[in-house]
């Protein structure tokens, strides 16, 4: 009996002390996004098990390997806790995809090298930013939801907008940390402040104005990517 109790204590101690793996991190992060922040999410298609650099989707030339929804489709994105638990219990390593727009944050993205320099210029100018998501290729600055009409008016008023800027609005999506996609580990370049409330995000006008101005003033080349 003492031997059995000793084994149980050691097992309980191991379970409490062990560090959660990536799978636990995926589920925990997805639940935070969906239930605490009310961001609609769904699992991404992920990477091919036989070739970790290729997308698991049928398209051999997929432009965003692993980082897009397939089954279910984007319209299935939800904040429902039970659905999120079911998805990541069955696919624990699946990337977390945020369906941008409507009431969820949108994003403005630019190539990584230009993005890092732009962020430095924005900091120097005292521009307040919210969370920023990074991959090896791009930086995604999260912004408040906007309409296509609002974005069109904003861009029309600009004399110049770098062609490498991308806008992830209604009907779009981005991968969130701690996903792993064909572009490597998705991480926070600027992490949200800890807490249960949804992070503050700036208006798209402020971000686009500041980013375009920063790229122009610093002479940063933002190549198409």
JSON list of C-alpha atoms in Angstrom, two decimals:
[
{"chain": "A", "resi": 1, "resn": "UNK", "atom": "CA", "xyz": [0.00, 0.00, 0.00]},
{"chain": "A", "resi": 2, "resn": "UNK", "atom": "CA", "xyz": [2.78, 2.44, 0.89]},
{"chain": "A", "resi": 3, "resn": "UNK", "atom": "CA", "xyz": [4.51, 1.65, -2.40]},
{"chain": "A", "resi": 4, "resn": "UNK", "atom": "CA", "xyz": [1.31, 2.36, -4.34]},
{"chain": "A", "resi": 5, "resn": "UNK", "atom": "CA", "xyz": [0.75, 5.67, -2.51]},
{"chain": "A", "resi": 6, "resn": "UNK", "atom": "CA", "xyz": [4.35, 6.62, -3.15]},
{"chain": "A", "resi": 7, "resn": "UNK", "atom": "CA", "xyz": [3.96, 6.01, -6.87]},
{"chain": "A", "resi": 8, "resn": "UNK", "atom": "CA", "xyz": [0.78, 8.08, -6.93]},
{"chain": "A", "resi": 9, "resn": "UNK", "atom": "CA", "xyz": [2.50, 10.98, -5.17]},
{"chain": "A", "resi": 10, "resn": "UNK", "atom": "CA", "xyz": [5.42, 10.87, -7.61]},
{"chain": "A", "resi": 11, "resn": "UNK", "atom": "CA", "xyz": [3.03, 10.75, -10.55]},
{"chain": "A", "resi": 12, "resn": "UNK", "atom": "CA", "xyz": [1.00, 13.69, -9.21]},
{"chain": "A", "resi": 13, "resn": "UNK", "atom": "CA", "xyz": [4.19, 15.66, -8.54]},
{"chain": "A", "resi": 14, "resn": "UNK", "atom": "CA", "xyz": [5.39, 15.00, -12.11]},
{"chain": "A", "resi": 15, "resn": "UNK", "atom": "CA", "xyz": [2.06, 16.12, -13.60]},
{"chain": "A", "resi": 16, "resn": "UNK", "atom": "CA", "xyz": [2.02, 19.36, -11.60]},
{"chain": "A", "resi": 17, "resn": "UNK", "atom": "CA", "xyz": [5.65, 20.20, -12.24]},
{"chain": "A", "resi": 18, "resn": "UNK", "atom": "CA", "xyz": [5.96, 19.35, -15.92]},
{"chain": "A", "resi": 19, "resn": "UNK", "atom": "CA", "xyz": [5.99, 22.13, -18.48]},
{"chain": "A", "resi": 20, "resn": "UNK", "atom": "CA", "xyz": [3.13, 22.16, -20.98]},
{"chain": "A", "resi": 21, "resn": "UNK", "atom": "CA", "xyz": [4.10, 21.23, -24.50]},
{"chain": "A", "resi": 22, "resn": "UNK", "atom": "CA", "xyz": [3.28, 23.10, -27.68]},
{"chain": "A", "resi": 23, "resn": "UNK", "atom": "CA", "xyz": [-0.09, 21.37, -27.93]},
{"chain": "A", "resi": 24, "resn": "UNK", "atom": "CA", "xyz": [-1.17, 22.70, -24.52]},
{"chain": "A", "resi": 25, "resn": "UNK", "atom": "CA", "xyz": [0.07, 26.13, -25.59]},
{"chain": "A", "resi": 26, "resn": "UNK", "atom": "CA", "xyz": [-2.00, 26.05, -28.76]},
{"chain": "A", "resi": 27, "resn": "UNK", "atom": "CA", "xyz": [-5.22, 25.19, -26.97]},
{"chain": "A", "resi": 28, "resn": "UNK", "atom": "CA", "xyz": [-4.62, 27.67, -24.16]},
{"chain": "A", "resi": 29, "resn": "UNK", "atom": "CA", "xyz": [-3.85, 30.49, -26.58]},
{"chain": "A", "resi": 30, "resn": "UNK", "atom": "CA", "xyz": [-6.86, 29.67, -28.78]},
{"chain": "A", "resi": 31, "resn": "UNK", "atom": "CA", "xyz": [-9.14, 29.72, -25.73]},
{"chain": "A", "resi": 32, "resn": "UNK", "atom": "CA", "xyz": [-7.76, 33.08, -24.62]},
{"chain": "A", "resi": 33, "resn": "UNK", "atom": "CA", "xyz": [-8.33, 34.61, -28.04]},
{"chain": "A", "resi": 34, "resn": "UNK", "atom": "CA", "xyz": [-11.83, 33.19, -28.39]},
{"chain": "A", "resi": 35, "resn": "UNK", "atom": "CA", "xyz": [-13.32, 33.33, -24.90]},
{"chain": "A", "resi": 36, "resn": "UNK", "atom": "CA", "xyz": [-11.45, 36.13, -23.10]},
{"chain": "A", "resi": 37, "resn": "UNK", "atom": "CA", "xyz": [-10.82, 38.48, -26.03]},
{"chain": "A", "resi": 38, "resn": "UNK", "atom": "CA", "xyz": [-13.81, 37.45, -28.20]},
{"chain": "A", "resi": 39, "resn": "UNK", "atom": "CA", "xyz": [-11.64, 37.06, -31.31]},
{"chain": "A", "resi": 40, "resn": "UNK", "atom": "CA", "xyz": [-13.12, 34.49, -33.74]},
{"chain": "A", "resi": 41, "resn": "UNK", "atom": "CA", "xyz": [-10.57, 31.77, -34.49]},
{"chain": "A", "resi": 42, "resn": "UNK", "atom": "CA", "xyz": [-10.36, 28.45, -36.29]},
{"chain": "A", "resi": 43, "resn": "UNK", "atom": "CA", "xyz": [-7.59, 25.93, -36.99]},
{"chain": "A", "resi": 44, "resn": "UNK", "atom": "CA", "xyz": [-5.27, 26.43, -39.93]},
{"chain": "A", "resi": 45, "resn": "UNK", "atom": "CA", "xyz": [-4.55, 23.61, -42.35]},
{"chain": "A", "resi": 46, "resn": "UNK", "atom": "CA", "xyz": [-1.02, 23.12, -40.99]},
{"chain": "A", "resi": 47, "resn": "UNK", "atom": "CA", "xyz": [2.04, 21.65, -42.66]},
{"chain": "A", "resi": 48, "resn": "UNK", "atom": "CA", "xyz": [2.55, 18.39, -44.53]},
{"chain": "A", "resi": 49, "resn": "UNK", "atom": "CA", "xyz": [3.74, 15.71, -42.08]},
{"chain": "A", "resi": 50, "resn": "UNK", "atom": "CA", "xyz": [6.12, 14.28, -44.67]},
{"chain": "A", "resi": 51, "resn": "UNK", "atom": "CA", "xyz": [7.59, 17.68, -45.62]},
{"chain": "A", "resi": 52, "resn": "UNK", "atom": "CA", "xyz": [7.46, 20.32, -42.89]},
{"chain": "A", "resi": 53, "resn": "UNK", "atom": "CA", "xyz": [8.08, 23.13, -45.36]},
{"chain": "A", "resi": 54, "resn": "UNK", "atom": "CA", "xyz": [5.02, 22.40, -47.52]},
{"chain": "A", "resi": 55, "resn": "UNK", "atom": "CA", "xyz": [1.36, 23.13, -46.86]},
{"chain": "A", "resi": 56, "resn": "UNK", "atom": "CA", "xyz": [-0.95, 20.23, -46.07]},
{"chain": "A", "resi": 57, "resn": "UNK", "atom": "CA", "xyz": [-3.49, 21.61, -48.55]},
{"chain": "A", "resi": 58, "resn": "UNK", "atom": "CA", "xyz": [-3.78, 20.21, -52.12]},
{"chain": "A", "resi": 59, "resn": "UNK", "atom": "CA", "xyz": [-2.15, 23.31, -53.71]},
{"chain": "A", "resi": 60, "resn": "UNK", "atom": "CA", "xyz": [1.55, 22.55, -54.37]},
{"chain": "A", "resi": 61, "resn": "UNK", "atom": "CA", "xyz": [2.23, 26.29, -54.82]},
{"chain": "A", "resi": 62, "resn": "UNK", "atom": "CA", "xyz": [0.36, 27.49, -51.72]},
{"chain": "A", "resi": 63, "resn": "UNK", "atom": "CA", "xyz": [1.40, 31.09, -50.98]},
{"chain": "A", "resi": 64, "resn": "UNK", "atom": "CA", "xyz": [0.81, 30.85, -47.20]},
{"chain": "A", "resi": 65, "resn": "UNK", "atom": "CA", "xyz": [1.75, 27.25, -46.31]},
{"chain": "A", "resi": 66, "resn": "UNK", "atom": "CA", "xyz": [-0.04, 26.01, -43.22]},
{"chain": "A", "resi": 67, "resn": "UNK", "atom": "CA", "xyz": [-1.33, 29.45, -42.29]},
{"chain": "A", "resi": 68, "resn": "UNK", "atom": "CA", "xyz": [-4.78, 29.38, -43.88]},
{"chain": "A", "resi": 69, "resn": "UNK", "atom": "CA", "xyz": [-8.06, 27.61, -43.12]},
{"chain": "A", "resi": 70, "resn": "UNK", "atom": "CA", "xyz": [-9.19, 24.70, -45.29]},
{"chain": "A", "resi": 71, "resn": "UNK", "atom": "CA", "xyz": [-11.63, 22.44, -43.44]},
{"chain": "A", "resi": 72, "resn": "UNK", "atom": "CA", "xyz": [-13.49, 24.05, -41.80]},
{"chain": "A", "resi": 73, "resn": "UNK", "atom": "CA", "xyz": [-13.61, 27.16, -43.97]},
{"chain": "A", "resi": 74, "resn": "UNK", "atom": "CA", "xyz": [-13.09, 30.73, -42.78]},
{"chain": "A", "resi": 75, "resn": "UNK", "atom": "CA", "xyz": [-16.79, 31.31, -42.12]},
{"chain": "A", "resi": 76, "resn": "UNK", "atom": "CA", "xyz": [-16.62, 28.70, -39.33]},
{"chain": "A", "resi": 77, "resn": "UNK", "atom": "CA", "xyz": [-14.43, 30.96, -37.17]},
{"chain": "A", "resi": 78, "resn": "UNK", "atom": "CA", "xyz": [-15.97, 31.20, -33.72]},
{"chain": "A", "resi": 79, "resn": "UNK", "atom": "CA", "xyz": [-15.61, 32.37, -30.14]},
{"chain": "A", "resi": 80, "resn": "UNK", "atom": "CA", "xyz": [-17.46, 29.30, -28.80]},
{"chain": "A", "resi": 81, "resn": "UNK", "atom": "CA", "xyz": [-15.40, 27.58, -26.12]},
{"chain": "A", "resi": 82, "resn": "UNK", "atom": "CA", "xyz": [-16.72, 24.08, -26.80]},
{"chain": "A", "resi": 83, "resn": "UNK", "atom": "CA", "xyz": [-15.92, 24.30, -30.51]},
{"chain": "A", "resi": 84, "resn": "UNK", "atom": "CA", "xyz": [-12.44, 25.67, -29.87]},
{"chain": "A", "resi": 85, "resn": "UNK", "atom": "CA", "xyz": [-11.73, 22.88, -27.37]},
{"chain": "A", "resi": 86, "resn": "UNK", "atom": "CA", "xyz": [-12.98, 20.25, -29.81]},
{"chain": "A", "resi": 87, "resn": "UNK", "atom": "CA", "xyz": [-10.86, 21.57, -32.68]},
{"chain": "A", "resi": 88, "resn": "UNK", "atom": "CA", "xyz": [-7.57, 21.75, -30.76]},
{"chain": "A", "resi": 89, "resn": "UNK", "atom": "CA", "xyz": [-8.21, 18.54, -28.84]},
{"chain": "A", "resi": 90, "resn": "UNK", "atom": "CA", "xyz": [-8.48, 16.74, -32.16]},
{"chain": "A", "resi": 91, "resn": "UNK", "atom": "CA", "xyz": [-5.74, 18.76, -33.89]},
{"chain": "A", "resi": 92, "resn": "UNK", "atom": "CA", "xyz": [-3.51, 19.97, -31.02]},
{"chain": "A", "resi": 93, "resn": "UNK", "atom": "CA", "xyz": [-0.73, 21.31, -33.24]},
{"chain": "A", "resi": 94, "resn": "UNK", "atom": "CA", "xyz": [-2.95, 23.19, -35.71]},
{"chain": "A", "resi": 95, "resn": "UNK", "atom": "CA", "xyz": [-2.07, 26.84, -36.35]},
{"chain": "A", "resi": 96, "resn": "UNK", "atom": "CA", "xyz": [-4.45, 29.38, -34.81]},
{"chain": "A", "resi": 97, "resn": "UNK", "atom": "CA", "xyz": [-6.07, 31.49, -37.51]},
{"chain": "A", "resi": 98, "resn": "UNK", "atom": "CA", "xyz": [-7.80, 34.78, -36.67]},
{"chain": "A", "resi": 99, "resn": "UNK", "atom": "CA", "xyz": [-10.70, 35.76, -38.95]},
{"chain": "A", "resi": 100, "resn": "UNK", "atom": "CA", "xyz": [-10.11, 39.50, -39.31]},
{"chain": "A", "resi": 101, "resn": "UNK", "atom": "CA", "xyz": [-12.82, 42.11, -39.63]},
{"chain": "A", "resi": 102, "resn": "UNK", "atom": "CA", "xyz": [-16.37, 42.57, -38.39]},
{"chain": "A", "resi": 103, "resn": "UNK", "atom": "CA", "xyz": [-15.81, 42.91, -34.62]},
{"chain": "A", "resi": 104, "resn": "UNK", "atom": "CA", "xyz": [-12.38, 41.30, -34.64]},
{"chain": "A", "resi": 105, "resn": "UNK", "atom": "CA", "xyz": [-9.11, 43.19, -35.15]},
{"chain": "A", "resi": 106, "resn": "UNK", "atom": "CA", "xyz": [-7.85, 43.74, -38.67]},
{"chain": "A", "resi": 107, "resn": "UNK", "atom": "CA", "xyz": [-4.18, 44.04, -39.59]},
{"chain": "A", "resi": 108, "resn": "UNK", "atom": "CA", "xyz": [-1.73, 45.99, -41.72]},
{"chain": "A", "resi": 109, "resn": "UNK", "atom": "CA", "xyz": [1.35, 44.01, -42.69]},
{"chain": "A", "resi": 110, "resn": "UNK", "atom": "CA", "xyz": [4.67, 44.74, -44.35]},
{"chain": "A", "resi": 111, "resn": "UNK", "atom": "CA", "xyz": [7.92, 42.85, -45.01]},
{"chain": "A", "resi": 112, "resn": "UNK", "atom": "CA", "xyz": [9.86, 41.99, -41.86]},
{"chain": "A", "resi": 113, "resn": "UNK", "atom": "CA", "xyz": [12.99, 44.08, -42.45]},
{"chain": "A", "resi": 114, "resn": "UNK", "atom": "CA", "xyz": [11.05, 47.18, -43.42]},
{"chain": "A", "resi": 115, "resn": "UNK", "atom": "CA", "xyz": [8.62, 46.48, -40.59]},
{"chain": "A", "resi": 116, "resn": "UNK", "atom": "CA", "xyz": [11.30, 46.47, -37.88]},
{"chain": "A", "resi": 117, "resn": "UNK", "atom": "CA", "xyz": [12.66, 49.80, -39.12]},
{"chain": "A", "resi": 118, "resn": "UNK", "atom": "CA", "xyz": [9.17, 51.25, -39.39]},
{"chain": "A", "resi": 119, "resn": "UNK", "atom": "CA", "xyz": [8.39, 50.21, -35.80]},
{"chain": "A", "resi": 120, "resn": "UNK", "atom": "CA", "xyz": [11.55, 51.95, -34.61]},
{"chain": "A", "resi": 121, "resn": "UNK", "atom": "CA", "xyz": [10.52, 55.12, -36.45]},
{"chain": "A", "resi": 122, "resn": "UNK", "atom": "CA", "xyz": [7.01, 54.92, -35.00]},
{"chain": "A", "resi": 123, "resn": "UNK", "atom": "CA", "xyz": [8.43, 54.56, -31.48]},
{"chain": "A", "resi": 124, "resn": "UNK", "atom": "CA", "xyz": [10.65, 57.57, -32.05]},
{"chain": "A", "resi": 125, "resn": "UNK", "atom": "CA", "xyz": [7.61, 59.55, -33.20]},
{"chain": "A", "resi": 126, "resn": "UNK", "atom": "CA", "xyz": [5.65, 58.51, -30.11]},
{"chain": "A", "resi": 127, "resn": "UNK", "atom": "CA", "xyz": [2.97, 56.61, -32.05]},
{"chain": "A", "resi": 128, "resn": "UNK", "atom": "CA", "xyz": [1.07, 54.19, -29.79]},
{"chain": "A", "resi": 129, "resn": "UNK", "atom": "CA", "xyz": [0.66, 50.69, -31.17]},
{"chain": "A", "resi": 130, "resn": "UNK", "atom": "CA", "xyz": [-1.13, 47.61, -29.92]},
{"chain": "A", "resi": 131, "resn": "UNK", "atom": "CA", "xyz": [0.00, 44.01, -30.46]},
{"chain": "A", "resi": 132, "resn": "UNK", "atom": "CA", "xyz": [2.25, 43.23, -33.42]},
{"chain": "A", "resi": 133, "resn": "UNK", "atom": "CA", "xyz": [2.52, 39.69, -34.83]},
{"chain": "A", "resi": 134, "resn": "UNK", "atom": "CA", "xyz": [5.74, 38.59, -36.51]},
{"chain": "A", "resi": 135, "resn": "UNK", "atom": "CA", "xyz": [6.85, 35.80, -38.83]},
{"chain": "A", "resi": 136, "resn": "UNK", "atom": "CA", "xyz": [10.17, 35.39, -40.60]},
{"chain": "A", "resi": 137, "resn": "UNK", "atom": "CA", "xyz": [8.71, 37.18, -43.62]},
{"chain": "A", "resi": 138, "resn": "UNK", "atom": "CA", "xyz": [6.28, 39.84, -42.34]},
{"chain": "A", "resi": 139, "resn": "UNK", "atom": "CA", "xyz": [5.11, 41.99, -39.46]},
{"chain": "A", "resi": 140, "resn": "UNK", "atom": "CA", "xyz": [1.37, 42.32, -38.85]},
{"chain": "A", "resi": 141, "resn": "UNK", "atom": "CA", "xyz": [0.25, 45.42, -36.93]},
{"chain": "A", "resi": 142, "resn": "UNK", "atom": "CA", "xyz": [-3.17, 44.78, -35.42]},
{"chain": "A", "resi": 143, "resn": "UNK", "atom": "CA", "xyz": [-5.67, 47.60, -35.90]},
{"chain": "A", "resi": 144, "resn": "UNK", "atom": "CA", "xyz": [-9.32, 48.29, -35.11]},
{"chain": "A", "resi": 145, "resn": "UNK", "atom": "CA", "xyz": [-11.92, 46.83, -37.50]},
{"chain": "A", "resi": 146, "resn": "UNK", "atom": "CA", "xyz": [-12.44, 48.85, -40.67]},
{"chain": "A", "resi": 147, "resn": "UNK", "atom": "CA", "xyz": [-14.67, 48.63, -43.73]},
{"chain": "A", "resi": 148, "resn": "UNK", "atom": "CA", "xyz": [-13.46, 48.34, -47.32]},
{"chain": "A", "resi": 149, "resn": "UNK", "atom": "CA", "xyz": [-15.03, 51.75, -48.03]},
{"chain": "A", "resi": 150, "resn": "UNK", "atom": "CA", "xyz": [-13.06, 53.27, -45.15]},
{"chain": "A", "resi": 151, "resn": "UNK", "atom": "CA", "xyz": [-9.84, 51.70, -46.41]},
{"chain": "A", "resi": 152, "resn": "UNK", "atom": "CA", "xyz": [-10.52, 52.85, -49.97]},
{"chain": "A", "resi": 153, "resn": "UNK", "atom": "CA", "xyz": [-10.98, 56.46, -48.88]},
{"chain": "A", "resi": 154, "resn": "UNK", "atom": "CA", "xyz": [-7.82, 56.29, -46.80]},
{"chain": "A", "resi": 155, "resn": "UNK", "atom": "CA", "xyz": [-5.68, 54.97, -49.65]},
{"chain": "A", "resi": 156, "resn": "UNK", "atom": "CA", "xyz": [-7.22, 57.32, -52.22]},
{"chain": "A", "resi": 157, "resn": "UNK", "atom": "CA", "xyz": [-6.11, 60.30, -50.14]},
{"chain": "A", "resi": 158, "resn": "UNK", "atom": "CA", "xyz": [-2.47, 59.14, -50.19]},
{"chain": "A", "resi": 159, "resn": "UNK", "atom": "CA", "xyz": [0.01, 60.35, -52.80]},
{"chain": "A", "resi": 160, "resn": "UNK", "atom": "CA", "xyz": [2.05, 57.20, -52.29]},
{"chain": "A", "resi": 161, "resn": "UNK", "atom": "CA", "xyz": [1.45, 53.84, -50.61]},
{"chain": "A", "resi": 162, "resn": "UNK", "atom": "CA", "xyz": [4.17, 51.15, -50.73]},
{"chain": "A", "resi": 163, "resn": "UNK", "atom": "CA", "xyz": [3.00, 48.24, -52.84]},
{"chain": "A", "resi": 164, "resn": "UNK", "atom": "CA", "xyz": [4.26, 45.77, -50.24]},
{"chain": "A", "resi": 165, "resn": "UNK", "atom": "CA", "xyz": [1.76, 46.94, -47.62]},
{"chain": "A", "resi": 166, "resn": "UNK", "atom": "CA", "xyz": [-1.03, 44.40, -47.22]},
{"chain": "A", "resi": 167, "resn": "UNK", "atom": "CA", "xyz": [-4.38, 44.90, -45.57]},
{"chain": "A", "resi": 168, "resn": "UNK", "atom": "CA", "xyz": [-6.13, 42.08, -43.73]},
{"chain": "A", "resi": 169, "resn": "UNK", "atom": "CA", "xyz": [-9.71, 43.25, -43.27]},
{"chain": "A", "resi": 170, "resn": "UNK", "atom": "CA", "xyz": [-13.15, 41.70, -43.44]},
{"chain": "A", "resi": 171, "resn": "UNK", "atom": "CA", "xyz": [-12.96, 38.29, -45.08]},
{"chain": "A", "resi": 172, "resn": "UNK", "atom": "CA", "xyz": [-9.22, 38.05, -44.34]},
{"chain": "A", "resi": 173, "resn": "UNK", "atom": "CA", "xyz": [-7.14, 36.15, -41.82]},
{"chain": "A", "resi": 174, "resn": "UNK", "atom": "CA", "xyz": [-3.76, 35.97, -40.14]},
{"chain": "A", "resi": 175, "resn": "UNK", "atom": "CA", "xyz": [-2.02, 33.31, -38.05]},
{"chain": "A", "resi": 176, "resn": "UNK", "atom": "CA", "xyz": [-1.55, 34.05, -34.35]},
{"chain": "A", "resi": 177, "resn": "UNK", "atom": "CA", "xyz": [1.13, 32.93, -31.87]},
{"chain": "A", "resi": 178, "resn": "UNK", "atom": "CA", "xyz": [2.25, 30.33, -30.99]},
{"chain": "A", "resi": 179, "resn": "UNK", "atom": "CA", "xyz": [1.43, 28.81, -34.39]},
{"chain": "A", "resi": 180, "resn": "UNK", "atom": "CA", "xyz": [4.07, 27.19, -36.58]},
{"chain": "A", "resi": 181, "resn": "UNK", "atom": "CA", "xyz": [3.59, 27.67, -40.32]},
{"chain": "A", "resi": 182, "resn": "UNK", "atom": "CA", "xyz": [5.67, 27.52, -43.49]},
{"chain": "A", "resi": 183, "resn": "UNK", "atom": "CA", "xyz": [7.19, 30.83, -42.40]},
{"chain": "A", "resi": 184, "resn": "UNK", "atom": "CA", "xyz": [8.37, 29.31, -39.13]},
{"chain": "A", "resi": 185, "resn": "UNK", "atom": "CA", "xyz": [7.28, 30.24, -35.63]},
{"chain": "A", "resi": 186, "resn": "UNK", "atom": "CA", "xyz": [4.61, 32.92, -35.35]},
{"chain": "A", "resi": 187, "resn": "UNK", "atom": "CA", "xyz": [5.46, 35.18, -32.41]},
{"chain": "A", "resi": 188, "resn": "UNK", "atom": "CA", "xyz": [4.61, 38.49, -30.76]},
{"chain": "A", "resi": 189, "resn": "UNK", "atom": "CA", "xyz": [6.90, 41.31, -31.87]},
{"chain": "A", "resi": 190, "resn": "UNK", "atom": "CA", "xyz": [4.88, 43.47, -29.48]},
{"chain": "A", "resi": 191, "resn": "UNK", "atom": "CA", "xyz": [3.07, 41.23, -27.01]},
{"chain": "A", "resi": 192, "resn": "UNK", "atom": "CA", "xyz": [-0.34, 42.15, -25.54]},
{"chain": "A", "resi": 193, "resn": "UNK", "atom": "CA", "xyz": [-0.29, 43.26, -21.93]},
{"chain": "A", "resi": 194, "resn": "UNK", "atom": "CA", "xyz": [-1.19, 40.38, -19.60]},
{"chain": "A", "resi": 195, "resn": "UNK", "atom": "CA", "xyz": [-4.79, 40.23, -18.42]},
{"chain": "A", "resi": 196, "resn": "UNK", "atom": "CA", "xyz": [-8.18, 38.97, -19.46]},
{"chain": "A", "resi": 197, "resn": "UNK", "atom": "CA", "xyz": [-9.41, 42.03, -21.37]},
{"chain": "A", "resi": 198, "resn": "UNK", "atom": "CA", "xyz": [-8.99, 42.22, -25.13]},
{"chain": "A", "resi": 199, "resn": "UNK", "atom": "CA", "xyz": [-5.89, 44.25, -26.08]},
{"chain": "A", "resi": 200, "resn": "UNK", "atom": "CA", "xyz": [-6.29, 47.82, -27.26]},
{"chain": "A", "resi": 201, "resn": "UNK", "atom": "CA", "xyz": [-5.60, 48.34, -30.98]},
{"chain": "A", "resi": 202, "resn": "UNK", "atom": "CA", "xyz": [-5.19, 51.63, -32.89]},
{"chain": "A", "resi": 203, "resn": "UNK", "atom": "CA", "xyz": [-7.30, 52.90, -35.78]},
{"chain": "A", "resi": 204, "resn": "UNK", "atom": "CA", "xyz": [-6.12, 51.92, -39.24]},
{"chain": "A", "resi": 205, "resn": "UNK", "atom": "CA", "xyz": [-5.78, 55.59, -40.29]},
{"chain": "A", "resi": 206, "resn": "UNK", "atom": "CA", "xyz": [-3.21, 56.29, -37.57]},
{"chain": "A", "resi": 207, "resn": "UNK", "atom": "CA", "xyz": [-1.17, 53.21, -38.46]},
{"chain": "A", "resi": 208, "resn": "UNK", "atom": "CA", "xyz": [-1.19, 53.71, -42.22]},
{"chain": "A", "resi": 209, "resn": "UNK", "atom": "CA", "xyz": [-0.37, 57.42, -41.91]},
{"chain": "A", "resi": 210, "resn": "UNK", "atom": "CA", "xyz": [2.50, 56.70, -39.52]},
{"chain": "A", "resi": 211, "resn": "UNK", "atom": "CA", "xyz": [3.89, 53.72, -41.44]},
{"chain": "A", "resi": 212, "resn": "UNK", "atom": "CA", "xyz": [3.84, 55.47, -44.83]},
{"chain": "A", "resi": 213, "resn": "UNK", "atom": "CA", "xyz": [5.41, 58.59, -43.29]},
{"chain": "A", "resi": 214, "resn": "UNK", "atom": "CA", "xyz": [8.06, 56.51, -41.52]},
{"chain": "A", "resi": 215, "resn": "UNK", "atom": "CA", "xyz": [8.97, 54.58, -44.66]},
{"chain": "A", "resi": 216, "resn": "UNK", "atom": "CA", "xyz": [9.15, 57.81, -46.65]},
{"chain": "A", "resi": 217, "resn": "UNK", "atom": "CA", "xyz": [11.23, 59.71, -44.09]},
{"chain": "A", "resi": 218, "resn": "UNK", "atom": "CA", "xyz": [13.69, 56.90, -43.42]},
{"chain": "A", "resi": 219, "resn": "UNK", "atom": "CA", "xyz": [14.01, 55.95, -47.05]},
{"chain": "A", "resi": 220, "resn": "UNK", "atom": "CA", "xyz": [13.20, 52.35, -46.20]},
{"chain": "A", "resi": 221, "resn": "UNK", "atom": "CA", "xyz": [12.66, 50.21, -49.23]},
{"chain": "A", "resi": 222, "resn": "UNK", "atom": "CA", "xyz": [9.74, 47.87, -48.77]},
{"chain": "A", "resi": 223, "resn": "UNK", "atom": "CA", "xyz": [10.08, 45.27, -51.54]},
{"chain": "A", "resi": 224, "resn": "UNK", "atom": "CA", "xyz": [7.15, 43.22, -52.73]},
{"chain": "A", "resi": 225, "resn": "UNK", "atom": "CA", "xyz": [6.84, 40.00, -50.74]}
]
